Tab-separated table of C-alpha atoms in Angstrom:
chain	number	residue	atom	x	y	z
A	23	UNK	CA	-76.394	100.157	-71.074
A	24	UNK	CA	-78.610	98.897	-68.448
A	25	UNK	CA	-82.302	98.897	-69.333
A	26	UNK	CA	-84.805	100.046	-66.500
A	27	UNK	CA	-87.541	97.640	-68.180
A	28	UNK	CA	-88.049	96.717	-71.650
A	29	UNK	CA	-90.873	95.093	-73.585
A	30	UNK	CA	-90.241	91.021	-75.828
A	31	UNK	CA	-92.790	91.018	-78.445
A	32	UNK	CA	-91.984	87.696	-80.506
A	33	UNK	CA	-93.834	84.592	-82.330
A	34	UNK	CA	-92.779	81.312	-81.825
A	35	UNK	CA	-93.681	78.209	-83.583
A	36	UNK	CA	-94.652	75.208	-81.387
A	37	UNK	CA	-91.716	73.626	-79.532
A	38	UNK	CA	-91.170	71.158	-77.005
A	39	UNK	CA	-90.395	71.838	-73.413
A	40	UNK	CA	-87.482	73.690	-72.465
A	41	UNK	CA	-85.861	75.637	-69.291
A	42	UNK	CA	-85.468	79.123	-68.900
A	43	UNK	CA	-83.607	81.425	-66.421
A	44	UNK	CA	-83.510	85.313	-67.074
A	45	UNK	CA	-81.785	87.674	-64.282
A	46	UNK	CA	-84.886	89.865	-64.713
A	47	UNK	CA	-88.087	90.344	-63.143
A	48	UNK	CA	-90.400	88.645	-65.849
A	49	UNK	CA	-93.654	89.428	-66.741
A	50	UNK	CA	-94.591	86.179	-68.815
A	51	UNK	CA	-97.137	86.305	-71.014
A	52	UNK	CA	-99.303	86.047	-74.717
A	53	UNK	CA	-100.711	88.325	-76.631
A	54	UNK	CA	-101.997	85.852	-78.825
A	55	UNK	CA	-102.138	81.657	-78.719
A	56	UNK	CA	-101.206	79.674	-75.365
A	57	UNK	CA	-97.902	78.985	-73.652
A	58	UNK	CA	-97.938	76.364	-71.107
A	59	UNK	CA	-95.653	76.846	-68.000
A	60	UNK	CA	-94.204	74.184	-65.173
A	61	UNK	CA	-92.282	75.180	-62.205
A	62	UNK	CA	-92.438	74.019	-58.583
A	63	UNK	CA	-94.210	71.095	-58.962
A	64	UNK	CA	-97.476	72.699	-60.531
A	65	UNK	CA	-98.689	73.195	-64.376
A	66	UNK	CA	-100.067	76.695	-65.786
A	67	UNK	CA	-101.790	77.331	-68.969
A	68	UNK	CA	-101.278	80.996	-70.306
A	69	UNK	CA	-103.749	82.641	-72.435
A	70	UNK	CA	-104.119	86.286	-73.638
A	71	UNK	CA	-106.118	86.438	-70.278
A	72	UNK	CA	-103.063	85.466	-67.855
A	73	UNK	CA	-100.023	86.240	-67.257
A	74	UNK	CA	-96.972	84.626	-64.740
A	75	UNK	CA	-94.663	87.023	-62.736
A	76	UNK	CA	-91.425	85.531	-62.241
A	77	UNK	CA	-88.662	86.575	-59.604
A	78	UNK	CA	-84.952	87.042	-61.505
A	79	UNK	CA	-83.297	83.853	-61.295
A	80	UNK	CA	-86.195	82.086	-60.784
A	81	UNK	CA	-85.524	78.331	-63.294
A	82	UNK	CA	-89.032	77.869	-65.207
A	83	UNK	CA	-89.983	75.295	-68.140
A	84	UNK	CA	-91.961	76.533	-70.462
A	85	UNK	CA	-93.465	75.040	-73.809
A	86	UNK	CA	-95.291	75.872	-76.673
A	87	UNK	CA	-97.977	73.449	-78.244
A	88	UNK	CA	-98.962	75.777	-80.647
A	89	UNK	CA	-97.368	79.269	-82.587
A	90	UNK	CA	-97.835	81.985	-79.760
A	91	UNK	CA	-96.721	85.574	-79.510
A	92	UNK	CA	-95.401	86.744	-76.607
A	93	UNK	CA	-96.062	90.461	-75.173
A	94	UNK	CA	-93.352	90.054	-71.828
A	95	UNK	CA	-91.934	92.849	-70.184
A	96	UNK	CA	-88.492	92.065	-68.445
A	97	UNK	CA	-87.756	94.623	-65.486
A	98	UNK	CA	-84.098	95.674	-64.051
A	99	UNK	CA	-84.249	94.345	-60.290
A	100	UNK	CA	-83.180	97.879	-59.626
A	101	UNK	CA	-86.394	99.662	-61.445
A	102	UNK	CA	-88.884	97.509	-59.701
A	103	UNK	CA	-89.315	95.514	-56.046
A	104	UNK	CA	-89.422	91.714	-56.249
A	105	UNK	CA	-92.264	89.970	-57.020
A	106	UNK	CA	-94.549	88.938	-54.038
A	107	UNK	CA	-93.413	85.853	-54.822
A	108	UNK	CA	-91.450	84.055	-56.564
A	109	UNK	CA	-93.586	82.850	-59.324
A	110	UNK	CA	-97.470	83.475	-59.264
A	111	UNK	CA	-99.833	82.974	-61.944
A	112	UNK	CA	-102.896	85.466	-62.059
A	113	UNK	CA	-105.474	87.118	-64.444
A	114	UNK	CA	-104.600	90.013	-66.182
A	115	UNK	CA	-107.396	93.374	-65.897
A	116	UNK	CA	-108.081	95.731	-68.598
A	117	UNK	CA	-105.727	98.282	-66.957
A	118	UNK	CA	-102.908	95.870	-67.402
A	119	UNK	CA	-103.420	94.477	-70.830
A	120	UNK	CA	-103.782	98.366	-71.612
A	121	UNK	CA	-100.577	99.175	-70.326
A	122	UNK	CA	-98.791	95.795	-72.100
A	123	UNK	CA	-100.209	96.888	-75.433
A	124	UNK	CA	-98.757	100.477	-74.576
A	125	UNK	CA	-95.801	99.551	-73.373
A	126	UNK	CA	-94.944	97.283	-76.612
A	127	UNK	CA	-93.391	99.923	-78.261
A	128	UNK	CA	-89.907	100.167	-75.945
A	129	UNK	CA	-88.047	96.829	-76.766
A	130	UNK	CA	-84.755	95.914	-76.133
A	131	UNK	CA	-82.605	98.491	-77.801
A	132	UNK	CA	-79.587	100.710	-77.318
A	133	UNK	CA	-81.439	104.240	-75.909
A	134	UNK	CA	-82.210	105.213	-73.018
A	135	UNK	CA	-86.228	104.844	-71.884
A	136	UNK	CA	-87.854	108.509	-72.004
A	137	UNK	CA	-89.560	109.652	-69.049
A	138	UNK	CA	-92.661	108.982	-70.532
A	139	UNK	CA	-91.987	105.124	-70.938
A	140	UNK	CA	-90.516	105.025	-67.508
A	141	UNK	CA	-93.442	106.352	-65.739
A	142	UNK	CA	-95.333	103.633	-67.961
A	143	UNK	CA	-93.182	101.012	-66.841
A	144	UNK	CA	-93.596	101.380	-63.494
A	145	UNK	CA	-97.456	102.294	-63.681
A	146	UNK	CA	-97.295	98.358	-65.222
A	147	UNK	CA	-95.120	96.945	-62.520
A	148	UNK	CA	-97.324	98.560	-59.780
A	149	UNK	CA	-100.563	97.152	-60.916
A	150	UNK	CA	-99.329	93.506	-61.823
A	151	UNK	CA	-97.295	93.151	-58.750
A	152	UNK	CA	-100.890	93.622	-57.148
A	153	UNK	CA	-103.070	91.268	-59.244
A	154	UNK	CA	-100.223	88.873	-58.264
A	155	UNK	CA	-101.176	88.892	-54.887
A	156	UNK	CA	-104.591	86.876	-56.167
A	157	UNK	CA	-103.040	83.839	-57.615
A	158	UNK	CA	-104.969	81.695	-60.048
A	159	UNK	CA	-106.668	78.901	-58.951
A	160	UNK	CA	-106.524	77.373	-62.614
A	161	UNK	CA	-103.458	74.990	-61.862
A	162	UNK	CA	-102.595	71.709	-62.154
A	163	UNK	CA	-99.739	69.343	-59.836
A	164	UNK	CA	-97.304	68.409	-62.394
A	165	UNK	CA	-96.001	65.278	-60.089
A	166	UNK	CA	-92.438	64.487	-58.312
A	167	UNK	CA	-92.271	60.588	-59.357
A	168	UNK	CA	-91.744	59.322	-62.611
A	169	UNK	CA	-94.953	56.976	-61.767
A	170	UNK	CA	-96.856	60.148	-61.254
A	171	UNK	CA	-95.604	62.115	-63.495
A	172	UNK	CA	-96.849	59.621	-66.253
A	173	UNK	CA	-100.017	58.917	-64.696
A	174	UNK	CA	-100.323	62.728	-65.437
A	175	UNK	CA	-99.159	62.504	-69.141
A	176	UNK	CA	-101.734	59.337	-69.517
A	177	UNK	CA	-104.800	61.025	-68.342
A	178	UNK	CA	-104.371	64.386	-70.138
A	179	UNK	CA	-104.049	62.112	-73.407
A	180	UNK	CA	-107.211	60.787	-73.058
A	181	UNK	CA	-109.247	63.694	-71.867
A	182	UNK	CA	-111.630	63.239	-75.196
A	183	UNK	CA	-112.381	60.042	-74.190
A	184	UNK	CA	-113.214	57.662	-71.664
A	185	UNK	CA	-110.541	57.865	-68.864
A	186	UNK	CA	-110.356	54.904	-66.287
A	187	UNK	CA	-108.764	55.164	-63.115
A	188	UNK	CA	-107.876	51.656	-63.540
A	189	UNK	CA	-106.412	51.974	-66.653
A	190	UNK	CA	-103.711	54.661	-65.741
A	191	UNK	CA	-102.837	52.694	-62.955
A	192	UNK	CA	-102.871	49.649	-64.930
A	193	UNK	CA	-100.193	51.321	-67.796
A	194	UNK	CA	-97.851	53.135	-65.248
A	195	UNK	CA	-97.193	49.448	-63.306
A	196	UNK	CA	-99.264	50.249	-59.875
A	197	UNK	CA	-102.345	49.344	-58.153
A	198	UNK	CA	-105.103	51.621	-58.183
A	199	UNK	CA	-104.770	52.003	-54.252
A	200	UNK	CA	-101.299	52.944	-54.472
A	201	UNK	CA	-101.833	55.543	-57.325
A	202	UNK	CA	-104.452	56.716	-55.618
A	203	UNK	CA	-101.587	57.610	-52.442
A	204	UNK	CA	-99.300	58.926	-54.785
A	205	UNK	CA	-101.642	61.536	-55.967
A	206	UNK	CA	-103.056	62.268	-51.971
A	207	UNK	CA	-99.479	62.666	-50.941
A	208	UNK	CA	-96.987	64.070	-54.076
A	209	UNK	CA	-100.565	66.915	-55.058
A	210	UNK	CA	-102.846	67.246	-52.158
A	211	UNK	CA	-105.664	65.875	-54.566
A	212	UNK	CA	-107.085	62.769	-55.578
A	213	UNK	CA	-106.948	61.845	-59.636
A	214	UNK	CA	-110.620	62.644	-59.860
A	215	UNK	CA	-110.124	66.368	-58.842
A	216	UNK	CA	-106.906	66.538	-60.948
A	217	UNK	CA	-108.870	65.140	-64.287
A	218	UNK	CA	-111.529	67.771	-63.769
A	219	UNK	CA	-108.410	70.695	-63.548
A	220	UNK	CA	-107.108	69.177	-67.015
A	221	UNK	CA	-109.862	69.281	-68.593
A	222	UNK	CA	-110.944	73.115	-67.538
A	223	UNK	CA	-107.052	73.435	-68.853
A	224	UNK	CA	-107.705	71.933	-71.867
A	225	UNK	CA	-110.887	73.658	-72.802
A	226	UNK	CA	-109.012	77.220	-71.863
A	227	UNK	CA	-106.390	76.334	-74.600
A	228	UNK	CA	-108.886	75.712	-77.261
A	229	UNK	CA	-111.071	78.489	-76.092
A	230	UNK	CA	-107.642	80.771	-77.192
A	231	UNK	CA	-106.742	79.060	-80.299
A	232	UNK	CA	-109.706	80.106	-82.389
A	233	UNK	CA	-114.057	80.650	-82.355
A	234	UNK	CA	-114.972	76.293	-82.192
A	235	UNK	CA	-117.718	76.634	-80.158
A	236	UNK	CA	-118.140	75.772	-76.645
A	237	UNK	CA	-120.529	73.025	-76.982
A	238	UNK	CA	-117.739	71.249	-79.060
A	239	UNK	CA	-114.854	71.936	-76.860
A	240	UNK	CA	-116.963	70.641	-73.817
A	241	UNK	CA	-117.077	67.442	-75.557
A	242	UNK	CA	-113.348	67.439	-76.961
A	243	UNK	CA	-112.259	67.921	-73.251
A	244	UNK	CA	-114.369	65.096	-72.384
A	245	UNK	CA	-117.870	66.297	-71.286
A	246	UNK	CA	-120.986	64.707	-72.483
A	247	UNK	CA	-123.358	67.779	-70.181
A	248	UNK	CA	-122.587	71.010	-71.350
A	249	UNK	CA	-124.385	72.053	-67.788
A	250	UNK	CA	-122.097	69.591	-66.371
A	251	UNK	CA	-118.895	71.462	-67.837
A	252	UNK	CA	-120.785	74.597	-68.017
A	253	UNK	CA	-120.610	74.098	-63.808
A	254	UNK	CA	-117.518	72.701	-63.489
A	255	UNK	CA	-115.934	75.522	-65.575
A	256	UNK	CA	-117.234	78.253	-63.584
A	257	UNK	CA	-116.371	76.616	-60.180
A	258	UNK	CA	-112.784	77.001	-61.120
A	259	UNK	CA	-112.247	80.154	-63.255
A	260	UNK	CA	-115.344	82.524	-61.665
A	261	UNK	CA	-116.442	82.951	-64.722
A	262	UNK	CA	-118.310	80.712	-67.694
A	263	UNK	CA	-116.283	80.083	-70.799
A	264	UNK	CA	-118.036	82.676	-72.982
A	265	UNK	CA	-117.672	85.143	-70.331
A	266	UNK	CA	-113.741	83.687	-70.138
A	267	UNK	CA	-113.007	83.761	-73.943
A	268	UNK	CA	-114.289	87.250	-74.190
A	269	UNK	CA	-112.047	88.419	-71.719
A	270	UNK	CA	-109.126	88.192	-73.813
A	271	UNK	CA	-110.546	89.437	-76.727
A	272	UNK	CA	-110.508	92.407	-78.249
């Protein structure tokens, strides 16, 4: 039997990066914890607040770096439209997280959907296929070369400490001036810009994994002002990261 749209509620313990491919429409998401997504050449971070629409067929890598449970909805391409595009990342509303939490109790099964859960499905599909329209700004390049790409890996390593330009450049085998092109042309950002987007990351994940205060993560993600990432937080998510914490709690 072909299922209109069904809910994935499921807890996974940390795992390495791996690809995924579903022939749905999926709704990709965490009800609890932090999964970390890379596709077209850009990096996500997905807490309780966020969730990623994906087109059916659409190749994603996704990985875990701690236990997470998921609260997905998969949709037949038949039941809904496709996505606005292919993959967006946005912030979930109250409506929506309302309707997830509702909609958790029709999983994969053998039954038909009652018109009840239908009309839920699609109330669901109808207001996340319009958040999606408002991307997230809260993204990060992931990089094309292997240079970059490890240049990447190097400076989100350190964020608790003392980065240095220099030093990345130094341990991936390239001058600083020709790092500095490869992040201008393979990101449309200098390394600078891209630290401060890693670290905002960063602070999001711990800011989902438990109550450490913010004060401490603004020095874990490498702050020494807690004005300074106070600011900085703010600039990028709209909100501060009290204000962004509470948002996906209850």
């Amino acid at each position: 039997m072909t299922h209109k749209a069904y809910s994935f509620v499921r807890t996974f313990a940390p795992e390495f990066a791996r690809d995924l491919c579903v022939e749905r429409h999926y709704l990709l998401c965490a009800s609890a914890g932090t999964l970390r997504l890379e596709a077209q050449g850009q990096a996500w971070l997905l807490p309780p607040a966020r969730a990623a629409l994906i087109e059916a067929g659409r190749p994603i890598r996704v990985s875990i770096p701690r236990p997470v449970t998921t609260a997905s909805v998969l949709f037949d391409t038949g039941f809904t439209p496709a996505p606005p595009a292919p993959l967006t990342v946005f912030d979930l509303n109250p409506l929506a997280r309302a309707l997830l939490t509702e909609c958790r109790t029709w999983g994969e099964c053998d039954e038909p959907l009652t018109a009840y859960a239908e009309t839920l499905f699609a109330a669901l599909a109808a207001v996340t296929w319009r958040l999606a329209q408002q991307p997230s700004p809260v993204v990060v390049p992931a990089g094309r070369s292997p240079e970059l790409r490890r240049a990447l890996e190097l400076t989100e390593q350190q964020l608790g400490g003392e980065v240095r330009f220099e030093d990345v450049a130094d341990e991936v085998g390239l001058a600083p001036r020709s790092l500095a092109r490869r992040f201008e042309d393979e990101t449309g950002m200098t390394w600078r810009a891209v630290l401060r987007r890693m670290r905002v990351l960063g602070a999001i994940e711990e800011l989902a994994a438990g109550d450490t205060p913010v004060t401490t993560i603004a020095f874990m993600v490498g702050y020494t002002s807690l004005s300074a990432f106070n600011a900085a937080f703010r600039e990028l998510t709209g909100r501060t990261p009290t204000e962004y914490r509470a948002s996906f709690r209850p």
